[in-house]
Every structure is written in C-alpha cells, then in structure tokens.
mmCIF file of C-alpha atoms in Angstrom:
data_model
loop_
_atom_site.group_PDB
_atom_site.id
_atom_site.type_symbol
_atom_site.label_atom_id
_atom_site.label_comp_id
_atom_site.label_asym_id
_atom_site.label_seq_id
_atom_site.Cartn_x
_atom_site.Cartn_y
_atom_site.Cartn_z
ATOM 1 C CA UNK A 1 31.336 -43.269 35.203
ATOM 2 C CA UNK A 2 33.430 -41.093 32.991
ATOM 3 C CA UNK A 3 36.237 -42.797 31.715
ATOM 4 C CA UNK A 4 38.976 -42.807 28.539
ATOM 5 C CA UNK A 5 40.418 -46.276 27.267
ATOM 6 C CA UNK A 6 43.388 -46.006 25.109
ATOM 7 C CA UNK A 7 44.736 -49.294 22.804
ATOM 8 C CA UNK A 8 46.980 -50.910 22.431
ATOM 9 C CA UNK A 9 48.842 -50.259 24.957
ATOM 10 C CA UNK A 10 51.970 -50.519 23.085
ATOM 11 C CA UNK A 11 52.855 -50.870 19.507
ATOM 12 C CA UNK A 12 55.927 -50.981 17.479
ATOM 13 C CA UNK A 13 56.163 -50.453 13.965
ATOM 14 C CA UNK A 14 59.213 -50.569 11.869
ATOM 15 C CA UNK A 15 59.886 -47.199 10.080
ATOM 16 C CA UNK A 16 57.728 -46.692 7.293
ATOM 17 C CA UNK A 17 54.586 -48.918 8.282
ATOM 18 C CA UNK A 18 51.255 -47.173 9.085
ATOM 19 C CA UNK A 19 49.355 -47.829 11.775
ATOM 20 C CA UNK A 20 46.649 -45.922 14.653
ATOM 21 C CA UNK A 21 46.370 -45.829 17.921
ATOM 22 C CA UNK A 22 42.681 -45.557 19.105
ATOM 23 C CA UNK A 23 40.776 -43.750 22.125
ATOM 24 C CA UNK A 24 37.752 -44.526 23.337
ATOM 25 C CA UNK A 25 35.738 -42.404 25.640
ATOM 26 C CA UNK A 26 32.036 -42.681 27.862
ATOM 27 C CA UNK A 27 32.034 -38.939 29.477
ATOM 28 C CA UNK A 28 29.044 -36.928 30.264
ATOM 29 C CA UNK A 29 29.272 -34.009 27.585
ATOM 30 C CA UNK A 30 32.891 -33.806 25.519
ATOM 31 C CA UNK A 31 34.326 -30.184 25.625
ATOM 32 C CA UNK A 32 36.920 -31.646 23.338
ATOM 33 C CA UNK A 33 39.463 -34.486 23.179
ATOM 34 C CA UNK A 34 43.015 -33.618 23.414
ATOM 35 C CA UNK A 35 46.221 -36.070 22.149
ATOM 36 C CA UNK A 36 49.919 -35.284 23.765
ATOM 37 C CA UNK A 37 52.869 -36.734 22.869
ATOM 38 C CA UNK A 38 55.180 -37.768 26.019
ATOM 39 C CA UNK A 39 58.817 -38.517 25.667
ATOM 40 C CA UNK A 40 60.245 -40.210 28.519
ATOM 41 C CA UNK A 41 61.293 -38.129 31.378
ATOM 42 C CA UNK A 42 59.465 -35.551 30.314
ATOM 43 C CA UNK A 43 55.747 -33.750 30.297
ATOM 44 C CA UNK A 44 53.200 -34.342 28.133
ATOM 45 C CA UNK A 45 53.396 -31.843 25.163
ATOM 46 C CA UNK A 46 49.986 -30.539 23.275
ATOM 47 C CA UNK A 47 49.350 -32.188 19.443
ATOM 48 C CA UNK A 48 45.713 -31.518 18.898
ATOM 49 C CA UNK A 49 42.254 -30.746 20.041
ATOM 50 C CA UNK A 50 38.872 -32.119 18.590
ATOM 51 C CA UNK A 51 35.802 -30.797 19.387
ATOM 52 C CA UNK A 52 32.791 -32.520 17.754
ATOM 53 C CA UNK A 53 32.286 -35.393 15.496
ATOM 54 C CA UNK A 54 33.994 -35.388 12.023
ATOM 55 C CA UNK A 55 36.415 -33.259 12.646
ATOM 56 C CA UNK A 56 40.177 -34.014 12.052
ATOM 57 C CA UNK A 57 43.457 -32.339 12.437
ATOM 58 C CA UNK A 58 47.106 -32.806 11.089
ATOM 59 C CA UNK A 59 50.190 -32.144 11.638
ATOM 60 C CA UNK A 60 53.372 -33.805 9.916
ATOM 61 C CA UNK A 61 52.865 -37.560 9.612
ATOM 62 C CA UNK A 62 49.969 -37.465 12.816
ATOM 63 C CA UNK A 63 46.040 -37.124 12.017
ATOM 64 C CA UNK A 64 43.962 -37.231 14.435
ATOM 65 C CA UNK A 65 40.232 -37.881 13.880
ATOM 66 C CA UNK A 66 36.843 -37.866 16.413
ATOM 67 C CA UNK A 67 33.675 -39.496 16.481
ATOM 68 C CA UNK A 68 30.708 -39.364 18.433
ATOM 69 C CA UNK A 69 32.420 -42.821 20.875
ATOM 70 C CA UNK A 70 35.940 -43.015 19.993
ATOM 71 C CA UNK A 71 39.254 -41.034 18.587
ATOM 72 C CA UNK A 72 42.085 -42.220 16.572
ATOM 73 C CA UNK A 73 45.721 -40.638 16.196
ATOM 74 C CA UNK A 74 46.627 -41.896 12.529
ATOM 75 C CA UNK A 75 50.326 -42.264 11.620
ATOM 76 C CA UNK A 76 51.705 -42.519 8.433
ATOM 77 C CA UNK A 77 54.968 -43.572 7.649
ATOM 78 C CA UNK A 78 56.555 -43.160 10.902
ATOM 79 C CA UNK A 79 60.045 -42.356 11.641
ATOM 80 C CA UNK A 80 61.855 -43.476 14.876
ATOM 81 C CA UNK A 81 61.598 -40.339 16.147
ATOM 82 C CA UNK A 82 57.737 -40.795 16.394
ATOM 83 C CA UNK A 83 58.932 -42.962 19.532
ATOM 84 C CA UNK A 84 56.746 -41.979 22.245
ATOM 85 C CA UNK A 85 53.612 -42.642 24.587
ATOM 86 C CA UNK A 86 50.514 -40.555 22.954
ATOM 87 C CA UNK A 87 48.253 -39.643 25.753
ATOM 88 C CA UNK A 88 44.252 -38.911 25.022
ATOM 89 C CA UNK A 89 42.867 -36.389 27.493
ATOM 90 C CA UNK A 90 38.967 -35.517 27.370
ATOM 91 C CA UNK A 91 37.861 -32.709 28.729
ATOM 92 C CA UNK A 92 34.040 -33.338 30.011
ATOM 93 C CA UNK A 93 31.045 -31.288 31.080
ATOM 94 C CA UNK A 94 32.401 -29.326 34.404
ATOM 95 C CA UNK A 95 35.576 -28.753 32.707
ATOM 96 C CA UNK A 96 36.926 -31.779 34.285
ATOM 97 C CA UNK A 97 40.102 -33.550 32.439
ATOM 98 C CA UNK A 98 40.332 -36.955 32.208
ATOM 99 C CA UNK A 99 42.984 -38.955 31.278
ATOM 100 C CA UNK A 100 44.012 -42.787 29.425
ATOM 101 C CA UNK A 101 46.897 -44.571 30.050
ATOM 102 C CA UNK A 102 48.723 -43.753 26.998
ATOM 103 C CA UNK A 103 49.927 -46.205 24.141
ATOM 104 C CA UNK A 104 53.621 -46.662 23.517
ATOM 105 C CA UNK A 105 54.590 -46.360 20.620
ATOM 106 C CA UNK A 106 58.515 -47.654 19.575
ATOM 107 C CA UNK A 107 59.370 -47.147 15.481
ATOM 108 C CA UNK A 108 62.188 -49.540 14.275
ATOM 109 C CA UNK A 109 64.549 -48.271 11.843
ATOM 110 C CA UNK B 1 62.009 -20.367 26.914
ATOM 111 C CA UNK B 2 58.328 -19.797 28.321
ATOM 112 C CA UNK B 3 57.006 -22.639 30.202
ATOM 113 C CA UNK B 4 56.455 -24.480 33.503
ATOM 114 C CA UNK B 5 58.902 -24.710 35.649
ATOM 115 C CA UNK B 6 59.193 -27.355 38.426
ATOM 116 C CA UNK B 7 61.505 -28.338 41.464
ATOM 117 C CA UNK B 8 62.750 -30.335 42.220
ATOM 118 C CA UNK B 9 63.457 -32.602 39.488
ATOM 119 C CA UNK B 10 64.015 -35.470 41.669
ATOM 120 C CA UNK B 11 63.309 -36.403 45.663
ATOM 121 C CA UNK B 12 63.776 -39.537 47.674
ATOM 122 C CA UNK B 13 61.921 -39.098 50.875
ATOM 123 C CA UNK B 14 61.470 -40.862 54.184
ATOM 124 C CA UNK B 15 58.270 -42.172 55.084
ATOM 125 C CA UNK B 16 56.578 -39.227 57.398
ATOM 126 C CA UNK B 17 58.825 -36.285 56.185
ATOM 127 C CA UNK B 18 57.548 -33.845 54.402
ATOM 128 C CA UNK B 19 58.137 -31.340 51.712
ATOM 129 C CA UNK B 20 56.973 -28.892 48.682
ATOM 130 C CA UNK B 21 57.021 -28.945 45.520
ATOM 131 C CA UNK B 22 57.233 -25.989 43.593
ATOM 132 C CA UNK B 23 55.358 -24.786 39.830
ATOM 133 C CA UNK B 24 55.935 -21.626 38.393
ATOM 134 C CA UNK B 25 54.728 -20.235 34.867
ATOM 135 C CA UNK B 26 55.384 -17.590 33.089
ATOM 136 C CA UNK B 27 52.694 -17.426 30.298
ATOM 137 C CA UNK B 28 50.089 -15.345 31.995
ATOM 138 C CA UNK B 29 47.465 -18.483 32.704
ATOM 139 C CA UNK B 30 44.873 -18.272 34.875
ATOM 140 C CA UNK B 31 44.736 -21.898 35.746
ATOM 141 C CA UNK B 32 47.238 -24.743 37.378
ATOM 142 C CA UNK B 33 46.968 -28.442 38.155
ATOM 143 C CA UNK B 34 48.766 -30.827 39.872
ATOM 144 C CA UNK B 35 48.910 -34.285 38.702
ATOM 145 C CA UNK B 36 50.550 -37.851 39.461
ATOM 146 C CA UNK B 37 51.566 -39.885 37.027
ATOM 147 C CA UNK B 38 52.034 -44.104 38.120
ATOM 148 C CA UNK B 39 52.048 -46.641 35.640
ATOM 149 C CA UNK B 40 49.235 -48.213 34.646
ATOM 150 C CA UNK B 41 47.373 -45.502 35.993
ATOM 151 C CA UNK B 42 47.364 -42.377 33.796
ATOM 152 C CA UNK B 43 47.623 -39.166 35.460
ATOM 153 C CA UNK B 44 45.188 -38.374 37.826
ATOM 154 C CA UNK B 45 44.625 -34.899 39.381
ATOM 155 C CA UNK B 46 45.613 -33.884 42.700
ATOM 156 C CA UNK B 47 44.530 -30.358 42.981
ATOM 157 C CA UNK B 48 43.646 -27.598 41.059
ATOM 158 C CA UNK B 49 43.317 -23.879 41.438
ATOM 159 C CA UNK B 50 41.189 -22.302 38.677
ATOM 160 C CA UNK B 51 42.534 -19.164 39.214
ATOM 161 C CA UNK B 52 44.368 -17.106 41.547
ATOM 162 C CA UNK B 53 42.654 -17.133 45.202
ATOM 163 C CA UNK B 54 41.089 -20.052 44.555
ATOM 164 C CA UNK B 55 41.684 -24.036 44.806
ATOM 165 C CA UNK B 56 39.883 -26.977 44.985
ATOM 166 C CA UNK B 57 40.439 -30.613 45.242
ATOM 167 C CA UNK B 58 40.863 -33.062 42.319
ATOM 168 C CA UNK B 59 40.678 -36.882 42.076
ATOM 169 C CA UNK B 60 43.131 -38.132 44.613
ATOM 170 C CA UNK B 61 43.766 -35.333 47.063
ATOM 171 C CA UNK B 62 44.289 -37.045 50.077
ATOM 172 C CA UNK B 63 47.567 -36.475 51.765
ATOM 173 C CA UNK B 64 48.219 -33.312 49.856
ATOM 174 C CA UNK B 65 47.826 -29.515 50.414
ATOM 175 C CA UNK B 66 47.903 -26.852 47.711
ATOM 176 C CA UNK B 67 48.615 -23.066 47.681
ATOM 177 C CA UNK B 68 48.397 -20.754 44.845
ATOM 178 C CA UNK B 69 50.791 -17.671 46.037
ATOM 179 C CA UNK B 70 50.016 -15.915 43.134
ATOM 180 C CA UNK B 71 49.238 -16.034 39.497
ATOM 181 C CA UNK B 72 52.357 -17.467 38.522
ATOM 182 C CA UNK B 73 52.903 -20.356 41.309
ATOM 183 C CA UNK B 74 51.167 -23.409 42.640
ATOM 184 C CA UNK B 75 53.146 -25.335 44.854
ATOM 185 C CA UNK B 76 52.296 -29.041 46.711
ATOM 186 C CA UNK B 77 53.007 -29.895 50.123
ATOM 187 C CA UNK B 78 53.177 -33.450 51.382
ATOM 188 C CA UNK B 79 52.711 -33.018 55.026
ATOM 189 C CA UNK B 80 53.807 -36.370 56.055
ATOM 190 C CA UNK B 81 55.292 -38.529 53.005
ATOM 191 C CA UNK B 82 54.188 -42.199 52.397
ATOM 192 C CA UNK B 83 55.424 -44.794 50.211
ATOM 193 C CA UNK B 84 51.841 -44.633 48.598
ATOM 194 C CA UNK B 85 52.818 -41.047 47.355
ATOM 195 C CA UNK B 86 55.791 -42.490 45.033
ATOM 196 C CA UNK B 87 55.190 -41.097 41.886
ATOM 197 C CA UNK B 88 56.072 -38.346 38.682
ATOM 198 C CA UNK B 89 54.399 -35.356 40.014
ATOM 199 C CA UNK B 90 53.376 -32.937 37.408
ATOM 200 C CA UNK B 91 52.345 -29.152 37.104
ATOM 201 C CA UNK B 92 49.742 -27.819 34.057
ATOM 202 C CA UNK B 93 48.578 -24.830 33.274
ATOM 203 C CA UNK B 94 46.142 -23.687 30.745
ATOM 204 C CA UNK B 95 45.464 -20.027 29.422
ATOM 205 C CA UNK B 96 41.489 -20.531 30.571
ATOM 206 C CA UNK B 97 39.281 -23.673 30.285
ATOM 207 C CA UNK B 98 38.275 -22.521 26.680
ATOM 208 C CA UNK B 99 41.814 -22.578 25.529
ATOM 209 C CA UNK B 100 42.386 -24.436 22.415
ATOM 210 C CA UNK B 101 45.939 -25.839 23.351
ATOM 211 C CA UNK B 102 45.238 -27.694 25.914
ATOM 212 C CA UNK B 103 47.732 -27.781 29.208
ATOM 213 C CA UNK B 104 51.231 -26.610 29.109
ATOM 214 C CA UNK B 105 53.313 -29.128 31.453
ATOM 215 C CA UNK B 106 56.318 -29.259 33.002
ATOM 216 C CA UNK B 107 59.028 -31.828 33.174
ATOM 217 C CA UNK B 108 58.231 -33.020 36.457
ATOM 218 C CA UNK B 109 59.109 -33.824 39.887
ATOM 219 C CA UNK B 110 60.492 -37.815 40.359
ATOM 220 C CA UNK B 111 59.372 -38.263 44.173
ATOM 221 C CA UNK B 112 60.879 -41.612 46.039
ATOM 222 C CA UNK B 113 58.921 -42.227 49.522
ATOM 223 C CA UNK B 114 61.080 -44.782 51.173
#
C-alpha cells in the first residue's frame, strides 16, 4: 500500500537551533516528492520538488534532500516565522498524490 | 493576485442539507482537485478532474459530486450533508501533471455539519 509517514509530528525549537523534519515514503514508482509549508487557516503553499535520489534543493534557511526511502526538510537557524506545519506530498506512478500528516513546527524566540 | 479562489470561506450545515462549494483559477491549469483536510488524517482527495470535460473519483468520494463548468471552475456538491463530512475543504490546481511546482491551493472552505 502506498503510503507517506511524516515525523515528528511536532517540534519546537527555540530560534536559532537546527533541526529536520523527516518523510518517509513506500509508493509504487516516485514522480517526485513535494514539501509545502501550511500556515494556519490557510492552503498549503509549494517549497520544493525532488525527483530522484541525491538531489537537494534550497531556499532561505530550508533544504530539502531525497533518497531512494525517505526525505528530509533541513532547517537551519530558524526564525519564529518558520512557524508552520510542513506537509510531504509524493506524487506516485499514475500520477496519484499522496499525502502525510504534516509536522508542526513552533520556533521560540 | 493570481490564484485559487474558494467560497465560501466558512459553512455550518444541518445534517441532510446540502450545498456547493465553489473553485475558480485563473492561471490557465488544466487540472483541479478537491481535497479534505481532518486532523490526524492528512488531506485526502475527493475528486479530481484532469482536465476540462473530464472527472473522476479520488480517495474518499462518497457523498460528493463534482462538476468542472469549464477550465477555470470545479465546484463540490454535498447532496445531503453529514456530520462525517466536517472538515477544511480544499481546491488545487496544477499547470499539468509534469509541472514542477506542484499544486496551487486555495485558502479553503471551513464546513460545520451539525
């Protein structure tokens, strides 16, 4: 069965401490693996895509990285407004999405 | 600004009523989605209509009807609400299933079955 895990669930960080928040994945053929950033009351908004193993992408203090299981969304030095739930999306062979329950993430000044 | 757009914003309900919820873009994509979002749960897709003319049912469809009226809108009918159907209804769209950015959302619709 195709399915994406996300951990932890939630995680807060005072400002300035690194930290990543991991998703893992068991789909039949990745198309790619897509983070989003969700603030609350609101719709997921589009960080990155990964498409095969070894590849990474960055933007600001958020790297996200893929291997051939699992993903991780790497942040460095976070600021409170880095307060969010990240959502990992794969997107499998039939060009069906699937979805993990997000991790929320709270950064203390 | 160029987006999804989505009404209502919110909706409290009586069990067996029903009602629509409406999605319009305005970015020229060729596909929409409709998805419910309950925690603990991650969203899950309703429908989805690959492009215009065309839909077809997603992971929890039951209880739901779709129509794509044209490129730009996708709207969701609940044809007789339940309390089951309580949830953050949201409407995607995505250039083509190739696109590199992933879905565009909307803000979503807060739905109350009571």
């Amino acid at each position: 069965e195709d399915q994406v895990t996300q951990s932890p669930e939630a995680l807060r960080l005072q400002e300035g401490e690194s930290s990543s928040l991991n998703c893992s994945y068991t789909v039949s053929g990745l198309r790619g693996l897509f983070w989003y950033r969700q603030d609350p009351g609101k719709g997921p908004e589009f960080l990155f895509t990964l498409y095969s193993a070894g590849e990474e992408k960055e933007k600001e203090r958020l790297k996200a990285t893929l291997t051939k299981k699992e993903s991780f969304l790497h942040i460095t030095a976070p600021k409170p407004e880095d307060s969010a739930t990240y959502l990992c999306a794969v997107q499998a062979d039939g060009n069906q999405f699937y979805f993990g329950t997000g991790t929320s993430l709270t950064v203390i000044p | 600004n160029a987006g999804v757009t989505q009404t209502p914003k919110f909706q409290v309900l009586k069990t067996g009523q029903s009602m629509t919820l409406q999605c319009a873009q305005d970015m020229n994509h060729n596909s929409m989605y409709w998805y419910r979002q309950d925690p603990g749960m991650g969203l899950r897709l309703i429908y989805y209509s690959a492009s215009e003319g065309t839909t077809d049912k997603g992971e929890v469809p039951n209880g739901y009807n779709v129509s794509r009226l044209n490129k730009r809108e996708f709207s969701l009918r609940l044809e007789s609400a339940a309390p089951s159907q309580t949830s953050v209804y949201f409407c995607a769209s995505i250039l083509n299933l190739n696109w590199n950015y992933g879905y565009t959302f909307g803000s979503g619709t807060r739905l109350t079955v009571v």
